CSV table of C-alpha atoms in Angstrom, one decimal:
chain,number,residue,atom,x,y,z
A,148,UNK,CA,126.9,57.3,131.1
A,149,UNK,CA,126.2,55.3,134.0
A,150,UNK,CA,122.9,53.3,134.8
A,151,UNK,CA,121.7,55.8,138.0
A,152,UNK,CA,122.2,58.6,135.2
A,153,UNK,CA,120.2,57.1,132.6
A,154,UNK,CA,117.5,56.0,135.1
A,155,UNK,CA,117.3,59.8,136.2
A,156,UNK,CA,117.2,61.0,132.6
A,157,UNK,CA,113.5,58.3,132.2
A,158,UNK,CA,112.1,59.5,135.6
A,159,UNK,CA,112.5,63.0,134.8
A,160,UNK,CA,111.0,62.2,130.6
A,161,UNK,CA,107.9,59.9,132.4
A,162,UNK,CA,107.1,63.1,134.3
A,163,UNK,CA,107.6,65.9,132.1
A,164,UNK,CA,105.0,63.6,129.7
A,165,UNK,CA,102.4,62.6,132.5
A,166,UNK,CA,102.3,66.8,133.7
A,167,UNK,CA,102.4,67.9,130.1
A,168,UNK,CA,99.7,65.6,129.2
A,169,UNK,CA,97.4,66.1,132.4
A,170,UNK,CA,98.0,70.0,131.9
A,171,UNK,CA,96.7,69.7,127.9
A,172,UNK,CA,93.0,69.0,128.8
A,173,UNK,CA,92.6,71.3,132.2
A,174,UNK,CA,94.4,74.3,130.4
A,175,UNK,CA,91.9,73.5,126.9
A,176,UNK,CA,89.0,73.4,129.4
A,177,UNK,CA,89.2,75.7,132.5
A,178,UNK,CA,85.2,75.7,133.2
A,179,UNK,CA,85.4,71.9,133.2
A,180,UNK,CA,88.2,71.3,135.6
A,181,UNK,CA,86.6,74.3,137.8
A,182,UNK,CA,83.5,71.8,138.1
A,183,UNK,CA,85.9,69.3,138.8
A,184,UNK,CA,87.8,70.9,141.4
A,185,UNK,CA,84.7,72.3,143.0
A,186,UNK,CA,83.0,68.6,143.3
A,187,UNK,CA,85.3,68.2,145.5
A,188,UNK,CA,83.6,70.7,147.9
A,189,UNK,CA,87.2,71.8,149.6
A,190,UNK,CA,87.4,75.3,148.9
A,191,UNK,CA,85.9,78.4,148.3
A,192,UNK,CA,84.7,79.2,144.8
A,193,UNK,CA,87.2,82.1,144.5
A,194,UNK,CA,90.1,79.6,145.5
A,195,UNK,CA,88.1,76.9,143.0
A,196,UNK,CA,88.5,79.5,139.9
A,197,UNK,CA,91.6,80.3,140.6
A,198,UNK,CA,93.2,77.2,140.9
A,199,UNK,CA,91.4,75.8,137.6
A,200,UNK,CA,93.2,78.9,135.7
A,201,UNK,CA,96.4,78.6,137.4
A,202,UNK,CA,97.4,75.2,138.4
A,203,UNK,CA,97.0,72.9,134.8
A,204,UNK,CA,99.9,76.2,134.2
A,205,UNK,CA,101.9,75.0,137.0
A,206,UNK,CA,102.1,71.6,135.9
A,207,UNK,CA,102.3,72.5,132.2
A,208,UNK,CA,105.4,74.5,133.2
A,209,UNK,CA,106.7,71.6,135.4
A,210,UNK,CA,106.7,69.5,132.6
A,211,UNK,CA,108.1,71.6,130.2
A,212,UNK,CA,111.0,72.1,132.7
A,213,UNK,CA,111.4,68.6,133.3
A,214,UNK,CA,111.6,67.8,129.0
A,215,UNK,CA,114.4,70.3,129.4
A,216,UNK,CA,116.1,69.6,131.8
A,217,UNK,CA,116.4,72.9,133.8
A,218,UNK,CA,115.5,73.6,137.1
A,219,UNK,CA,115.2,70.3,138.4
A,220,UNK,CA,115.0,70.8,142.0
A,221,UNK,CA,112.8,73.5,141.9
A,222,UNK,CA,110.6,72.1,140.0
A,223,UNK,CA,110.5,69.4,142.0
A,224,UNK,CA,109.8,70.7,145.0
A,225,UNK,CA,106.5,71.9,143.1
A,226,UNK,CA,105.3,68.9,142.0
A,227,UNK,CA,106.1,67.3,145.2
A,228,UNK,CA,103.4,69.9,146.9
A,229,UNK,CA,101.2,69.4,144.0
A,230,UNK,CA,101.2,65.6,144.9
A,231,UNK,CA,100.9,65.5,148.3
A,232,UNK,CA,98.0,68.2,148.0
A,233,UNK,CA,96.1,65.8,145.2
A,234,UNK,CA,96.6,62.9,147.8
A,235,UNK,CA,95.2,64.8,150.5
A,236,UNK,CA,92.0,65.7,148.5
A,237,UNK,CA,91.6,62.6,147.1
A,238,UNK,CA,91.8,61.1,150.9
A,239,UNK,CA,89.1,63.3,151.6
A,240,UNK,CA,86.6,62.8,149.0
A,241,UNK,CA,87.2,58.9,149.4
A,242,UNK,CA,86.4,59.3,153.1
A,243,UNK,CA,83.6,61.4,152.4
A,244,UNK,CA,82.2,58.9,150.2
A,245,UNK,CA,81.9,61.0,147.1
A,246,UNK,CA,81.5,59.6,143.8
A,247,UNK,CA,83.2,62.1,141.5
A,248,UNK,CA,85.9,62.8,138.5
A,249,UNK,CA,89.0,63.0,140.1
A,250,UNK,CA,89.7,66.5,138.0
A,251,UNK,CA,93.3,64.4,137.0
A,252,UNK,CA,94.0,64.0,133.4
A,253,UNK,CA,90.7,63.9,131.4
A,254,UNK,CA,87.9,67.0,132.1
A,255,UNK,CA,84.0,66.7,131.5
A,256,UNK,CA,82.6,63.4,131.9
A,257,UNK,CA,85.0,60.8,130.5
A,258,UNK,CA,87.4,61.0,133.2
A,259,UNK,CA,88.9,58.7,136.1
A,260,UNK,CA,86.8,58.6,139.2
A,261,UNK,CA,88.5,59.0,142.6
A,262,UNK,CA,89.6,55.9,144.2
A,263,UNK,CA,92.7,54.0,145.2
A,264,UNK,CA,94.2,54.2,141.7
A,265,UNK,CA,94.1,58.0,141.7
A,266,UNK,CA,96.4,57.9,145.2
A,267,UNK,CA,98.9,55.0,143.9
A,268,UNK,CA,99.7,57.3,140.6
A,269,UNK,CA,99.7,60.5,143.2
A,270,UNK,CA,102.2,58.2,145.5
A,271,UNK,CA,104.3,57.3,142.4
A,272,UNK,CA,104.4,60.6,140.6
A,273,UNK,CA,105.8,62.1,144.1
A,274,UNK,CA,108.1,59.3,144.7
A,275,UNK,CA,109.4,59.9,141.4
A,276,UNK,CA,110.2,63.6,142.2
A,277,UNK,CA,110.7,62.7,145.3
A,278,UNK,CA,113.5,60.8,143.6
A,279,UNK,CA,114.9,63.5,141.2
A,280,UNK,CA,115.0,66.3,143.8
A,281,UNK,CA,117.3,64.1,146.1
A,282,UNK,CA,119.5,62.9,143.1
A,283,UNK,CA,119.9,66.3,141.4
A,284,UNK,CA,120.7,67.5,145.2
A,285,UNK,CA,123.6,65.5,146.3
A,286,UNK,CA,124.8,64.4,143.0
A,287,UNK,CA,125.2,67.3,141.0
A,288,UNK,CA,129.2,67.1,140.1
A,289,UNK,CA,128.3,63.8,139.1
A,290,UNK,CA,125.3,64.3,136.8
A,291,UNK,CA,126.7,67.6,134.9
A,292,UNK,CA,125.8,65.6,131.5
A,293,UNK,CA,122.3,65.8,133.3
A,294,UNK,CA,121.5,68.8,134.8
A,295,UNK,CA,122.8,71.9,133.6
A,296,UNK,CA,121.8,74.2,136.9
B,276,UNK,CA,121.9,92.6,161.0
B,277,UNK,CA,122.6,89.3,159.0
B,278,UNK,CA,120.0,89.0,155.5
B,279,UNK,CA,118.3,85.4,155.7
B,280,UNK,CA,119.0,84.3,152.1
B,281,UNK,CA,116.2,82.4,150.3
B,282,UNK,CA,117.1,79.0,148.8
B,283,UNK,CA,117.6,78.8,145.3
B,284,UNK,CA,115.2,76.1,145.1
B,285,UNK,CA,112.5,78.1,146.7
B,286,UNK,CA,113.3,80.6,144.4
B,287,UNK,CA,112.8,78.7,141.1
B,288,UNK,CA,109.9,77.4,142.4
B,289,UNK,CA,108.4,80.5,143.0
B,290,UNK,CA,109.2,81.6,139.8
B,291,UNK,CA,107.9,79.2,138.2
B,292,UNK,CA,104.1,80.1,140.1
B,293,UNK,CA,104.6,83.3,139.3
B,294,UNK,CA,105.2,82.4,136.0
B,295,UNK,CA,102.1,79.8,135.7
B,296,UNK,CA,99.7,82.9,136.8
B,297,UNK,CA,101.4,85.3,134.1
B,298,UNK,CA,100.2,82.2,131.4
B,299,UNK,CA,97.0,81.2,133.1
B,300,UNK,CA,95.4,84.1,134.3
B,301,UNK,CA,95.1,86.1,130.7
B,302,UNK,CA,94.9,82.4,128.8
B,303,UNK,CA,91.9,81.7,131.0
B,304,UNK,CA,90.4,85.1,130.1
B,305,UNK,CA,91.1,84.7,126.1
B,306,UNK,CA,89.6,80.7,126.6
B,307,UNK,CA,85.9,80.9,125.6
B,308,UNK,CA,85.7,77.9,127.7
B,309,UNK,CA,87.7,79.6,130.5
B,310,UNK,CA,85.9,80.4,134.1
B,311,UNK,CA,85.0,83.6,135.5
B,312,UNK,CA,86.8,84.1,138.2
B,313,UNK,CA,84.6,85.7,141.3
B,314,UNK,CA,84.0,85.0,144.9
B,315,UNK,CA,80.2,83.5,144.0
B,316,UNK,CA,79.0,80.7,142.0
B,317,UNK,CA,77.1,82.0,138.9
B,318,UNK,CA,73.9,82.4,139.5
B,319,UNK,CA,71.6,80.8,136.8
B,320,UNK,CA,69.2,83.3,135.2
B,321,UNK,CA,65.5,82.5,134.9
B,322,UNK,CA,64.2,81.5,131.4
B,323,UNK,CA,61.8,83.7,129.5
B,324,UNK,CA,58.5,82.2,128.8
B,325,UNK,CA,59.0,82.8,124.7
B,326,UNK,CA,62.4,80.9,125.2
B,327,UNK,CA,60.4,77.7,125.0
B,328,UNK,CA,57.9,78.4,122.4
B,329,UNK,CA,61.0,77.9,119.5
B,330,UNK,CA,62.4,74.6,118.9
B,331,UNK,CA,64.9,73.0,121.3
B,332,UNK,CA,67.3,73.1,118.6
B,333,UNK,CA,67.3,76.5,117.8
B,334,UNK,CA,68.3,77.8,121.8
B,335,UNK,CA,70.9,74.7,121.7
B,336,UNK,CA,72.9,77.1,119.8
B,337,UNK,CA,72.6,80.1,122.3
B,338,UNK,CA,72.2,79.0,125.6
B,339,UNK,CA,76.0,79.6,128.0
B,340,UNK,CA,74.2,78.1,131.5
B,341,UNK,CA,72.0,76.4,132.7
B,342,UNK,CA,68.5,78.4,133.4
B,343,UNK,CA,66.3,78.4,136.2
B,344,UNK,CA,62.7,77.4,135.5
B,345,UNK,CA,59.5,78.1,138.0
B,346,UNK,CA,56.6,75.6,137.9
B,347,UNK,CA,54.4,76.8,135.0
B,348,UNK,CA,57.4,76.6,132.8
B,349,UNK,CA,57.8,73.2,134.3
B,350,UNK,CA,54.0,71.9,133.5
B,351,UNK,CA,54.0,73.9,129.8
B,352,UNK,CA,57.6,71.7,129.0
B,353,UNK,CA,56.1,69.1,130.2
B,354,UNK,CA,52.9,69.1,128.5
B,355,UNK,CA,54.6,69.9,125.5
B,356,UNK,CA,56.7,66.8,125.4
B,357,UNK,CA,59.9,68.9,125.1
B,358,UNK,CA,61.4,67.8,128.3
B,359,UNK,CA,62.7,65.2,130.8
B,360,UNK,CA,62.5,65.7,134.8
B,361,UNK,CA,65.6,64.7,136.4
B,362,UNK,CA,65.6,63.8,140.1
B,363,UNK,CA,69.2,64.7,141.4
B,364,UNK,CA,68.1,62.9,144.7
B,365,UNK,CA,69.1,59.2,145.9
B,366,UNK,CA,66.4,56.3,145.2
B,367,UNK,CA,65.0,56.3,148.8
B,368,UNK,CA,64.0,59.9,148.1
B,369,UNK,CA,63.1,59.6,144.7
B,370,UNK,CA,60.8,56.4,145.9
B,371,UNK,CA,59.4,58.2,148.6
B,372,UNK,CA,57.4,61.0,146.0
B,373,UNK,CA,58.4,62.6,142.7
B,374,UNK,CA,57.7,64.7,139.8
B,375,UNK,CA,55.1,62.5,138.1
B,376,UNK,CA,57.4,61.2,135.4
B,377,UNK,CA,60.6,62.1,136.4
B,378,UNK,CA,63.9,60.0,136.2
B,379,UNK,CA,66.2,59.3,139.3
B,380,UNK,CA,69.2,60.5,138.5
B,381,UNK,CA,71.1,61.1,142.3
B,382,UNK,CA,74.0,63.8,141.8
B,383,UNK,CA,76.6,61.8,144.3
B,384,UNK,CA,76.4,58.5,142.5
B,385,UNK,CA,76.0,60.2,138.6
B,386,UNK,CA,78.8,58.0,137.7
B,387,UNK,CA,76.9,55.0,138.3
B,388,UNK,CA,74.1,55.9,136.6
B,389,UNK,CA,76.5,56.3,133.4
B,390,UNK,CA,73.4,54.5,131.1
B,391,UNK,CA,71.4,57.3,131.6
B,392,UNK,CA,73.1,60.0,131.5
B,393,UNK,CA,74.7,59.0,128.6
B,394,UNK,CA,71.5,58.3,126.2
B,395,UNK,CA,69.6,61.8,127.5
B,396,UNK,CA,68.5,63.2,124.5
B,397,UNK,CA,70.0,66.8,123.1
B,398,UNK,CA,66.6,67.7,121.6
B,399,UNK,CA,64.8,68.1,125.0
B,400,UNK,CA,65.3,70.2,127.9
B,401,UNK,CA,67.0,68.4,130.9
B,402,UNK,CA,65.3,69.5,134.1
B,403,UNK,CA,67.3,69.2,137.1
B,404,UNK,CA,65.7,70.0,140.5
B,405,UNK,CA,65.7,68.6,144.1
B,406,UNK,CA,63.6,69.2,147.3
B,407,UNK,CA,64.2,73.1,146.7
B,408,UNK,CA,66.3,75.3,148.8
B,409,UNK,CA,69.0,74.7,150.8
B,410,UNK,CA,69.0,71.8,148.4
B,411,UNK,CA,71.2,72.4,145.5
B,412,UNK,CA,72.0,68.7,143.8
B,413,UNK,CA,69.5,70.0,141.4
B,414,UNK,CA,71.9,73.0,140.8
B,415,UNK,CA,75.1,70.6,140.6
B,416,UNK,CA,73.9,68.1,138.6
B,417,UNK,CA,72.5,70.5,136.3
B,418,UNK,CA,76.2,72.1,135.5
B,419,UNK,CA,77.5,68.8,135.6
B,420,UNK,CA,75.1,67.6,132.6
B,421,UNK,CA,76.0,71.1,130.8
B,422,UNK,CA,79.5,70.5,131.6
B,423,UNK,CA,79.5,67.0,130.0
B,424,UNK,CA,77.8,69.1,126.3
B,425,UNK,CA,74.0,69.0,127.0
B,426,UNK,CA,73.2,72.5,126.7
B,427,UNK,CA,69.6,72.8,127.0
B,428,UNK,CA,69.7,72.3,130.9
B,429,UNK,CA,67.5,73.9,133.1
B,430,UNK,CA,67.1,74.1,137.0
B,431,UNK,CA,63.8,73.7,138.7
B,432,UNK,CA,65.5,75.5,141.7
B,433,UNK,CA,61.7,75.7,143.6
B,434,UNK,CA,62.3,72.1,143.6
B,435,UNK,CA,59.9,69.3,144.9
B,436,UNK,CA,58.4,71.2,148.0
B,437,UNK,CA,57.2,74.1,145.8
B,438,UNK,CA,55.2,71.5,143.6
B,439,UNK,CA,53.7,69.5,146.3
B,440,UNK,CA,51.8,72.5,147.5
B,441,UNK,CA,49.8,72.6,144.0
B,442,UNK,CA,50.6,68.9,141.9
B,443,UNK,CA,50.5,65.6,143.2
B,444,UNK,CA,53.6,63.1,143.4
B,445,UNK,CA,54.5,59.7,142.1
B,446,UNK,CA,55.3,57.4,144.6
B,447,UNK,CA,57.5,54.3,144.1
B,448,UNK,CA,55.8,51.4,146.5
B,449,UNK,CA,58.8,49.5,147.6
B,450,UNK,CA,58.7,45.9,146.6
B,451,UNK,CA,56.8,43.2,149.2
B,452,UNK,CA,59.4,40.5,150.7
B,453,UNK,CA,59.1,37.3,148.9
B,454,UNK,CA,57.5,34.8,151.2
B,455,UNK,CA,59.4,31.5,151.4
């Protein structure tokens, strides 16, 4: 197997365990990443409670994909809006000067706060699919003891 | 008429959101800790009087929210011993006139303030307010404190202006220069 396949095969693992991981704790705790999400003061509450039910799904799914290998590119492409929406907020409430959980991994009072460690993970988790969604796209003859779809 | 044809990327990706809501929207409803999902916040609902004649203990087990409180419930907690005033408000506010005995505890900076919130006690009711309405950082940081496990939150939503027109406030004098 060649190097550029194995180093796929660890960007796609190191993402299917960070989304899997960071979905654990929202999807245990709705009400607590609702708070989150709403400290952000971004949307309105029916968009807050929605997105605290939905999205740690989303990303529990993503990862889940990602362990297996299946729908690369699609998934992807999801994680890559996911990212570049998280940066965006993030932006925001650093601009804003607000002094609150970043809503990222760990829900109800022991988690990261928002700052300029928050955006390089955001940067790196969308580089990496980033990364996967162009590999998987022009390379797919080469990778079929990769990706299966 | 030629079909436009929807990549098979966008495809699995919306399947994959469609999917998420199938999981999320009935595990959310099955979660005891899962949210309501509605176009309001909820609204906190006003403590009975007889709620604080029993041990704090005893409604830890049953309070879901945080409740709002008026001033009598405030001065009979007080009196009583059986709570702390919280001032969701920053230090220039809390400086310039408070709740007699009330803690600064300002909403957008809670994280630095993690040695108090931190050692509140479980056995007293937390009383969150601010100036009163529009003001809500009493409201936030009241969820915020139940969020984090206290349960025996309530919200002084009248705030600081209602109790000015009957109690007196603490005042904070701000620290003379030092003279060189």
């Amino acid at each position: 197997m060649k190097i550029k396949n194995i180093l796929l095969i660890l960007v796609r693992l190191f993402l299917a365990g960070v989304f899997i991981y960071a979905a654990a704790g929202k999807i245990a705790n709705p009400a607590g990443f609702a708070n989150e999400v709403d400290n952000y003061r971004m949307l309105p509450y029916i968009l807050v409670t929605l997105m605290a039910a939905i999205l740690p799904w989303v990303e529990m799914i993503c990862g889940l994909m990602l362990l297996l290998g299946k729908w690369v590119r699609g998934t992807s492409v999801l994680i890559i809006i996911m990212n570049v929406v998280f940066i965006i907020a993030i932006s925001s409430a650093m601009a804003r000067g607000l002094d609150i959980e970043c809503g990222c991994f760990k829900i109800g009072g022991e988690g990261a706060k928002v700052g300029f460690i928050r955006l390089i993970e955001d940067f790196i988790f969308l580089a990496g699919a980033a990364i996967l969604y162009y590999f998987y796209s022009v390379g797919q003859e080469q990778m079929s003891g990769i990706d299966n779809n | 008429m030629k079909k436009t044809k929807i990549p098979k990327v966008l495809k699995q990706a919306l399947f994959l959101i469609i999917l998420a809501m199938a999981l999320g929207l009935p595990a959310n409803w099955i979660n005891p800790k899962g949210i309501p999902l509605g176009f309001t916040r909820p609204t906190a609902v006003s403590a009975a009087d007889s709620l604080f004649t029993l041990p704090v203990g005893d409604q830890h087990q049953r309070l879901d929210k945080p409740l709002t409180i008026n001033t009598d419930q405030v001065h009979t907690l007080q009196n009583a011993e059986k709570a702390i005033l919280l001032d969701a408000r920053s230090l220039t506010e809390y400086r310039s006139g408070h709740i007699p005995g009330a803690v600064n505890l300002p909403y957008e900076e809670i994280f630095e303030h993690e040695d108090i919130y931190n050692s509140l006690p479980y056995d007293k009711w937390l009383i969150c307010y601010c100036e009163g309405p529009p003001c809500d950082l009493g409201e936030l940081l009241a969820w915020e404190l139940f969020n984090m496990g206290y349960t025996a939150v309530a919200i002084y939503t009248d705030g600081l202006n209602e109790w000015i027109k009957t109690q007196d406030v603490e005042r904070v004098e701000t620290e003379p220069a030092h003279e060189n």
